[in-house]
């Protein structure tokens, strides 16, 4: 089970997880969260553990830290060797002395991982005083040093601040400072940048890579983002349904994957560096339920290469030296790269002949932040959207992309008239949507529907799927006959790839992907012609994401739908959109058709966004110079004067502080708002 | 902070005015006439003229809005009027009793907090073990047992086991602390038990919630000692909701000791309240209601200020 020999007898791994088994005892039975996982981490190495939610990647790392949720989590087998000691047999006090001293951990959610009532300084100093016995003054000095190391400006003042006074990126820097405090030998980072914007993600990952290389620390990155793996990892472990299915160097796993699941993942992820294919190839079906895992190969049910032998369990065995795969047919599998490039490239549909459906002109939306109390105070204004103009042709998908707080969701809400515009015009099919009211608005609402981001919270948990989908029909009295409603719900469920019997179910009985399909069916119920999709796939796993994107594209072709597709993931937007608008701090920075925008971005912000997003190919990543955008997103309460991007722009000049750039045609059919073009 | 406090204090005026309107008109809707009760209560024959004269003297003959205006005018100048029954100023009537009530409420709060925080914490940390079960049994009993019944048990057991009864007359604590405490500790314990039970359950559930937070996991990942994880990282966060309950219960105790005072034969606010209501002593009832409302609002304000002290995210 070990791969120790490949590193030579002398190179003992720093951390060696051997045949680990972890169970969770729940009210519904025993969840076998980790089954026979093994991997090694050597000194100074960056190892990635990649897999979808629930595959056991986080549970494995929490087990290393002995931080499993108690009393539900139980280690039922295996060893975790760290510097010659089995961590699983240590006493609680011995283990505590290792945590934060020799092994540090960085968690996913910087917003909730720091204690809100304790100062930043105390939280960084804590491991120093506990593990290294430093005095208050020594620890304080070291904390200032650490904050400088992780790029926090003005550390002296920050020490006395509290977490809520820092942005998400800054908080994650604080987490890294805490992790580095005692010069650990190993850092485990569990989805360290998933909650962050793409430009901040690049800053944080570059910082971590830099520090671990410089300080000789081994790093385990747990992630679902294949681009991050390709950019940073030396070695990769791919997990699926509680097992390791493939293990090897980054080049091996990305260029010649030897497990059908890994191949499927590589193919189903929308990519920034590849033109749009006909459809995303997807892994059909769902991961198995770990309460009752299937016998044999766990992936067999979804595997296109399945044969009879797959009913027996495949061992994780070498295919080629270091490269391990848990597949009976590992040696016969086709090359992933070849298969991908074979996918047909569709030329962009010519939509110029199509009439305009939605026309937005000089739209602005400002929110007042009220002062509290009777005596009042000054109300402040958040200018969420400023002077935004765009059009969408019938049958077109306009992708609206940008980082959090850029106003993309607000635009969606105003177009839906969930919020009223502060200024500007919105015309839908020639009608004034911005000012429509009463019966007129009712009629328009039937044609404009929405799909929300979070399929977990946007469906009423007390309503059955049938009631959720059927509700719009009865609200608009389209189907007075309840039997017809039922039939129509069945039809809608079939259209989105579910089954009519699911109408009886409740949202909690469905998986994330299925719930999002219900959300889509609800949007389709009124046969709209225009749908606002607000981050419809960002809460979903890669393999499920592909399925939903394909469904949306199919529906668009079949019913001639028009989409406003709001997302932060540039690759997803590239895949689904005909044209793309890039937003920053309430303004559109650049609009162009998809291929032009991605091939030749003109605006410095678009360029920075594309640079920051990693591509799942280690060869490409190695050839790209890291050009992380510096600085933080300014507060929309107090946006910069002139061009809102000038504070972070590498090309900014003095004039950018004063002149608000117009969105103008810089090249045929490519509009950008920058005075330097 | 200053402007916040000023704001909140100003906000008290409309709230109290609402309370005043409500209690004033509610009292007058309820049937019963203090003059009748006072003068004809023991079956004597008093002429209608005498009754009318007495009404006039008390100002009860004026139309309701005028009566209300009189009351408001008095309140604004801190003249709260005279008890309609005893003719003594209501402030005197209340002052004679409030000391005792506040003392019992404070003692009960101290007892409750001292019991509730350790018990709630233990219960949460040893969740679903026998320790938790015992503590939960203890707290649920505190909610289920009425405090007057518990009070009777206390008195009966003091009598039968020690053949001793707490003193009946009230001695202020600054005159004779021993005598004072030996009288008031028993009712304080009887009501403190229920109080402790409410708070302990709150502490338990909020510690259980907080221990699931990501920052607790972070603290453990840093290698922080487990007792420090609880005392430094969990406690301050968990106490926030508990403080609300402590404050509300305290305000409730000031006015809500009616039955317990009866059992222990204490001459406090509760007893005065019952008397005032049974005699239809409008002025006294109104003033006491306003007093208790003010205490409620003030305690809430104090709780909010404490919140800001404990949680840096809250700044006024």
Short mmCIF file of N, CA, C and O in Angstrom, two decimals, chain A residues 281-364:
data_model
loop_
_atom_site.label_atom_id
_atom_site.label_comp_id
_atom_site.label_asym_id
_atom_site.label_seq_id
_atom_site.Cartn_x
_atom_site.Cartn_y
_atom_site.Cartn_z
N UNK A 281 -18.70 17.40 -21.54
CA UNK A 281 -18.83 15.98 -21.23
C UNK A 281 -19.06 15.91 -19.75
O UNK A 281 -18.42 16.61 -18.97
N UNK A 282 -19.97 15.08 -19.32
CA UNK A 282 -20.23 15.04 -17.89
C UNK A 282 -20.14 13.61 -17.40
O UNK A 282 -20.15 12.67 -18.17
N UNK A 283 -20.01 13.51 -16.08
CA UNK A 283 -20.11 12.20 -15.45
C UNK A 283 -21.57 12.09 -15.05
O UNK A 283 -22.04 12.84 -14.20
N UNK A 284 -22.30 11.21 -15.69
CA UNK A 284 -23.72 11.10 -15.38
C UNK A 284 -23.92 10.47 -14.01
O UNK A 284 -23.02 9.83 -13.47
N UNK A 285 -25.09 10.64 -13.44
CA UNK A 285 -25.41 9.99 -12.17
C UNK A 285 -24.87 10.75 -10.97
O UNK A 285 -24.40 11.87 -11.09
N UNK A 286 -24.95 10.11 -9.83
CA UNK A 286 -24.57 10.73 -8.57
C UNK A 286 -23.57 9.85 -7.84
O UNK A 286 -23.54 8.64 -8.05
N UNK A 287 -22.75 10.44 -6.98
CA UNK A 287 -21.85 9.61 -6.17
C UNK A 287 -22.67 8.68 -5.26
O UNK A 287 -23.80 9.02 -4.90
N UNK A 288 -22.11 7.51 -4.91
CA UNK A 288 -22.89 6.57 -4.10
C UNK A 288 -23.12 7.09 -2.68
O UNK A 288 -22.38 7.92 -2.18
N UNK A 289 -24.18 6.59 -2.08
CA UNK A 289 -24.52 6.91 -0.70
C UNK A 289 -23.59 6.13 0.22
O UNK A 289 -23.57 4.91 0.19
N UNK A 290 -22.84 6.83 1.06
CA UNK A 290 -21.84 6.15 1.88
C UNK A 290 -22.45 5.45 3.09
O UNK A 290 -21.75 4.83 3.88
N UNK A 291 -23.77 5.57 3.25
CA UNK A 291 -24.44 4.74 4.27
C UNK A 291 -24.51 3.30 3.79
O UNK A 291 -24.44 2.37 4.59
N UNK A 292 -24.70 3.13 2.50
CA UNK A 292 -24.77 1.78 1.92
C UNK A 292 -23.92 1.76 0.65
O UNK A 292 -24.46 1.76 -0.45
N UNK A 293 -22.59 1.81 0.79
CA UNK A 293 -21.77 1.87 -0.41
C UNK A 293 -21.89 0.58 -1.23
O UNK A 293 -22.08 -0.50 -0.67
N UNK A 294 -21.80 0.71 -2.56
CA UNK A 294 -21.90 -0.49 -3.40
C UNK A 294 -20.65 -1.36 -3.23
O UNK A 294 -19.59 -0.86 -2.83
N UNK A 295 -20.78 -2.63 -3.52
CA UNK A 295 -19.59 -3.48 -3.50
C UNK A 295 -18.85 -3.26 -4.82
O UNK A 295 -19.40 -2.71 -5.76
N UNK A 296 -17.60 -3.70 -4.84
CA UNK A 296 -16.82 -3.55 -6.05
C UNK A 296 -16.37 -2.12 -6.24
O UNK A 296 -16.31 -1.34 -5.28
N UNK A 297 -16.08 -1.76 -7.48
CA UNK A 297 -15.61 -0.41 -7.76
C UNK A 297 -16.73 0.57 -7.50
O UNK A 297 -17.83 0.44 -8.02
N UNK A 298 -16.43 1.61 -6.70
CA UNK A 298 -17.46 2.58 -6.32
C UNK A 298 -17.91 3.43 -7.50
O UNK A 298 -18.96 4.04 -7.48
N UNK A 299 -17.05 3.54 -8.50
CA UNK A 299 -17.35 4.43 -9.61
C UNK A 299 -18.06 3.68 -10.73
O UNK A 299 -18.56 4.29 -11.68
N UNK A 300 -18.13 2.34 -10.61
CA UNK A 300 -18.62 1.51 -11.72
C UNK A 300 -19.95 2.01 -12.28
O UNK A 300 -20.14 2.10 -13.49
N UNK A 301 -20.86 2.40 -11.36
CA UNK A 301 -22.20 2.79 -11.79
C UNK A 301 -22.19 3.96 -12.78
O UNK A 301 -23.07 4.09 -13.63
N UNK A 302 -21.21 4.85 -12.66
CA UNK A 302 -21.16 6.04 -13.51
C UNK A 302 -20.09 5.93 -14.59
O UNK A 302 -19.83 6.88 -15.31
N UNK A 303 -19.43 4.76 -14.66
CA UNK A 303 -18.21 4.65 -15.46
C UNK A 303 -18.52 4.19 -16.88
O UNK A 303 -19.19 3.17 -17.08
N UNK A 304 -18.04 4.91 -17.89
CA UNK A 304 -18.28 4.48 -19.27
C UNK A 304 -17.44 3.26 -19.67
O UNK A 304 -17.72 2.63 -20.68
N UNK A 305 -16.43 2.94 -18.88
CA UNK A 305 -15.53 1.83 -19.24
C UNK A 305 -15.83 0.57 -18.44
O UNK A 305 -15.01 -0.33 -18.36
N UNK A 306 -17.01 0.54 -17.81
CA UNK A 306 -17.34 -0.56 -16.90
C UNK A 306 -17.40 -1.90 -17.63
O UNK A 306 -17.96 -2.01 -18.73
N UNK A 307 -16.80 -2.95 -17.04
CA UNK A 307 -16.94 -4.33 -17.54
C UNK A 307 -17.25 -5.22 -16.35
O UNK A 307 -17.40 -4.74 -15.22
N UNK A 308 -17.33 -6.51 -16.58
CA UNK A 308 -17.77 -7.41 -15.50
C UNK A 308 -16.87 -7.37 -14.27
O UNK A 308 -17.35 -7.39 -13.15
N UNK A 309 -15.58 -7.31 -14.52
CA UNK A 309 -14.64 -7.41 -13.40
C UNK A 309 -14.84 -6.25 -12.40
O UNK A 309 -14.46 -6.34 -11.23
N UNK A 310 -15.48 -5.19 -12.85
CA UNK A 310 -15.66 -4.02 -12.00
C UNK A 310 -16.56 -4.28 -10.80
O UNK A 310 -16.67 -3.46 -9.90
N UNK A 311 -17.22 -5.44 -10.77
CA UNK A 311 -18.03 -5.81 -9.61
C UNK A 311 -17.14 -6.22 -8.45
O UNK A 311 -17.61 -6.36 -7.31
N UNK A 312 -15.86 -6.44 -8.71
CA UNK A 312 -14.92 -6.70 -7.60
C UNK A 312 -14.12 -5.43 -7.36
O UNK A 312 -13.95 -4.60 -8.26
N UNK A 313 -13.65 -5.34 -6.13
CA UNK A 313 -13.00 -4.09 -5.76
C UNK A 313 -11.59 -3.98 -6.34
O UNK A 313 -10.77 -4.86 -6.11
N UNK A 314 -11.29 -2.90 -7.06
CA UNK A 314 -9.95 -2.76 -7.62
C UNK A 314 -8.98 -2.24 -6.57
O UNK A 314 -9.32 -1.32 -5.83
N UNK A 315 -7.78 -2.80 -6.47
CA UNK A 315 -6.79 -2.26 -5.51
C UNK A 315 -6.13 -1.01 -6.11
O UNK A 315 -6.14 -0.82 -7.33
N UNK A 316 -5.60 -0.16 -5.23
CA UNK A 316 -4.83 1.00 -5.70
C UNK A 316 -3.44 0.48 -6.04
O UNK A 316 -2.65 0.16 -5.15
N UNK A 317 -3.17 0.32 -7.35
CA UNK A 317 -1.95 -0.36 -7.75
C UNK A 317 -1.16 0.50 -8.72
O UNK A 317 -1.74 1.34 -9.42
N UNK A 318 0.15 0.33 -8.78
CA UNK A 318 0.98 1.12 -9.69
C UNK A 318 0.61 0.83 -11.15
O UNK A 318 0.39 -0.33 -11.52
N UNK A 319 0.53 1.87 -11.94
CA UNK A 319 0.33 1.70 -13.38
C UNK A 319 1.68 1.89 -14.04
O UNK A 319 2.03 1.21 -14.99
N UNK A 320 2.41 2.83 -13.49
CA UNK A 320 3.63 3.27 -14.15
C UNK A 320 4.49 3.91 -13.07
O UNK A 320 4.35 5.09 -12.79
N UNK A 321 5.30 3.12 -12.41
CA UNK A 321 6.17 3.64 -11.35
C UNK A 321 5.38 4.22 -10.19
O UNK A 321 4.63 3.54 -9.51
N UNK A 322 5.51 5.54 -10.06
CA UNK A 322 4.86 6.29 -8.99
C UNK A 322 3.35 6.41 -9.12
O UNK A 322 2.68 6.77 -8.18
N UNK A 323 2.91 6.24 -10.31
CA UNK A 323 1.53 6.59 -10.67
C UNK A 323 0.60 5.43 -10.32
O UNK A 323 0.71 4.35 -10.88
N UNK A 324 -0.31 5.66 -9.35
CA UNK A 324 -1.19 4.59 -8.89
C UNK A 324 -2.63 4.85 -9.33
O UNK A 324 -3.08 6.00 -9.37
N UNK A 325 -3.34 3.77 -9.64
CA UNK A 325 -4.75 3.92 -9.99
C UNK A 325 -5.53 2.75 -9.42
O UNK A 325 -5.05 1.62 -9.40
N UNK A 326 -6.75 3.04 -8.96
CA UNK A 326 -7.61 1.97 -8.48
C UNK A 326 -8.62 1.63 -9.55
O UNK A 326 -9.82 1.86 -9.40
N UNK A 327 -8.11 1.13 -10.69
CA UNK A 327 -9.02 0.74 -11.77
C UNK A 327 -8.49 -0.54 -12.39
O UNK A 327 -7.30 -0.66 -12.67
N UNK A 328 -9.41 -1.48 -12.64
CA UNK A 328 -9.00 -2.74 -13.25
C UNK A 328 -8.45 -2.51 -14.66
O UNK A 328 -7.64 -3.27 -15.15
N UNK A 329 -8.94 -1.44 -15.29
CA UNK A 329 -8.59 -1.25 -16.70
C UNK A 329 -7.63 -0.07 -16.87
O UNK A 329 -7.58 0.53 -17.95
N UNK A 330 -6.90 0.25 -15.82
CA UNK A 330 -6.06 1.46 -15.84
C UNK A 330 -5.16 1.52 -17.07
O UNK A 330 -4.96 2.59 -17.65
N UNK A 331 -4.63 0.36 -17.48
CA UNK A 331 -3.67 0.38 -18.59
C UNK A 331 -4.34 0.52 -19.95
O UNK A 331 -3.68 0.85 -20.94
N UNK A 332 -5.65 0.24 -20.00
CA UNK A 332 -6.31 0.28 -21.31
C UNK A 332 -7.00 1.60 -21.59
O UNK A 332 -7.53 1.81 -22.67
N UNK A 333 -7.03 2.51 -20.58
CA UNK A 333 -7.84 3.71 -20.74
C UNK A 333 -7.27 4.64 -21.81
O UNK A 333 -6.06 4.76 -21.95
N UNK A 334 -8.15 5.32 -22.56
CA UNK A 334 -7.68 6.27 -23.56
C UNK A 334 -7.11 7.51 -22.89
O UNK A 334 -7.35 7.75 -21.72
N UNK A 335 -6.37 8.25 -23.62
CA UNK A 335 -5.79 9.47 -23.07
C UNK A 335 -6.86 10.55 -22.95
O UNK A 335 -7.61 10.80 -23.89
N UNK A 336 -6.90 11.17 -21.82
CA UNK A 336 -7.93 12.18 -21.57
C UNK A 336 -7.79 13.35 -22.53
O UNK A 336 -8.76 13.86 -23.07
N UNK A 337 -6.55 13.76 -22.76
CA UNK A 337 -6.32 14.94 -23.57
C UNK A 337 -6.83 14.73 -24.99
O UNK A 337 -7.50 15.60 -25.56
N UNK A 338 -6.55 13.56 -25.53
CA UNK A 338 -6.99 13.26 -26.88
C UNK A 338 -8.51 13.36 -26.97
O UNK A 338 -9.05 13.95 -27.89
N UNK A 339 -9.17 12.77 -25.99
CA UNK A 339 -10.62 12.75 -26.02
C UNK A 339 -11.18 14.17 -25.99
O UNK A 339 -12.13 14.48 -26.69
N UNK A 340 -10.57 15.04 -25.20
CA UNK A 340 -11.10 16.39 -25.07
C UNK A 340 -10.97 17.16 -26.37
O UNK A 340 -11.91 17.79 -26.83
N UNK A 341 -9.79 17.09 -26.97
CA UNK A 341 -9.60 17.90 -28.16
C UNK A 341 -10.48 17.40 -29.32
O UNK A 341 -10.73 18.14 -30.26
N UNK A 342 -10.93 16.16 -29.22
CA UNK A 342 -11.78 15.62 -30.28
C UNK A 342 -13.18 16.24 -30.25
O UNK A 342 -13.89 16.23 -31.23
N UNK A 343 -13.57 16.80 -29.09
CA UNK A 343 -14.91 17.38 -28.99
C UNK A 343 -15.03 18.53 -29.98
O UNK A 343 -14.14 19.35 -30.13
N UNK A 344 -16.16 18.57 -30.65
CA UNK A 344 -16.33 19.55 -31.72
C UNK A 344 -16.38 20.97 -31.16
O UNK A 344 -16.91 21.21 -30.09
N UNK A 345 -15.82 21.87 -31.90
CA UNK A 345 -15.88 23.27 -31.51
C UNK A 345 -17.05 23.90 -32.27
O UNK A 345 -17.14 23.82 -33.48
N UNK A 346 -17.96 24.50 -31.51
CA UNK A 346 -19.11 25.10 -32.18
C UNK A 346 -18.80 26.55 -32.47
O UNK A 346 -18.35 27.27 -31.60
N UNK A 347 -19.05 27.00 -33.65
CA UNK A 347 -18.88 28.42 -33.92
C UNK A 347 -19.97 29.19 -33.18
O UNK A 347 -21.07 28.68 -32.98
N UNK A 348 -19.66 30.40 -32.77
CA UNK A 348 -20.66 31.20 -32.08
C UNK A 348 -21.85 31.41 -33.02
O UNK A 348 -21.68 31.69 -34.20
N UNK A 349 -23.05 31.24 -32.48
CA UNK A 349 -24.25 31.42 -33.29
C UNK A 349 -24.35 32.90 -33.66
O UNK A 349 -24.07 33.77 -32.85
N UNK A 350 -24.75 33.15 -34.88
CA UNK A 350 -24.88 34.55 -35.28
C UNK A 350 -26.20 35.11 -34.76
O UNK A 350 -27.27 34.75 -35.23
N UNK A 351 -26.09 35.96 -33.76
CA UNK A 351 -27.29 36.50 -33.13
C UNK A 351 -27.56 37.93 -33.57
O UNK A 351 -28.49 38.55 -33.10
N UNK A 352 -26.71 38.42 -34.49
CA UNK A 352 -26.86 39.83 -34.84
C UNK A 352 -28.19 40.09 -35.54
O UNK A 352 -28.73 41.19 -35.47
N UNK A 353 -28.72 39.05 -36.19
CA UNK A 353 -29.99 39.23 -36.89
C UNK A 353 -31.18 39.21 -35.93
O UNK A 353 -32.27 39.64 -36.26
N UNK A 354 -30.94 38.71 -34.73
CA UNK A 354 -32.05 38.57 -33.78
C UNK A 354 -32.45 39.93 -33.21
O UNK A 354 -31.61 40.79 -33.00
N UNK A 355 -33.75 40.12 -32.96
CA UNK A 355 -34.18 41.38 -32.35
C UNK A 355 -33.74 41.45 -30.89
O UNK A 355 -33.56 40.42 -30.23
N UNK A 356 -33.59 42.66 -30.41
CA UNK A 356 -33.21 42.86 -29.01
C UNK A 356 -34.39 42.53 -28.11
O UNK A 356 -35.51 42.95 -28.37
N UNK A 357 -34.12 41.77 -27.04
CA UNK A 357 -35.19 41.43 -26.12
C UNK A 357 -35.12 42.34 -24.89
O UNK A 357 -36.11 42.91 -24.48
N UNK A 358 -33.93 42.46 -24.33
CA UNK A 358 -33.79 43.27 -23.13
C UNK A 358 -32.79 44.39 -23.41
O UNK A 358 -31.73 44.16 -23.98
N UNK A 359 -33.18 45.58 -23.01
CA UNK A 359 -32.32 46.72 -23.26
C UNK A 359 -32.19 47.50 -21.95
O UNK A 359 -33.19 47.95 -21.39
N UNK A 360 -30.98 47.60 -21.46
CA UNK A 360 -30.75 48.32 -20.21
C UNK A 360 -29.91 49.55 -20.54
O UNK A 360 -28.87 49.43 -21.19
N UNK A 361 -30.38 50.71 -20.09
CA UNK A 361 -29.65 51.94 -20.41
C UNK A 361 -29.39 52.77 -19.18
O UNK A 361 -30.33 53.13 -18.47
N UNK A 362 -28.15 53.07 -18.95
CA UNK A 362 -27.74 53.95 -17.84
C UNK A 362 -28.39 53.56 -16.52
O UNK A 362 -28.82 54.40 -15.74
N UNK A 363 -28.47 52.27 -16.29
CA UNK A 363 -29.11 51.77 -15.07
C UNK A 363 -28.25 52.09 -13.85
O UNK A 363 -27.04 51.91 -13.85
N UNK A 364 -28.92 52.55 -12.79
CA UNK A 364 -28.23 52.76 -11.52
C UNK A 364 -29.12 52.22 -10.40
O UNK A 364 -30.35 52.30 -10.48
#
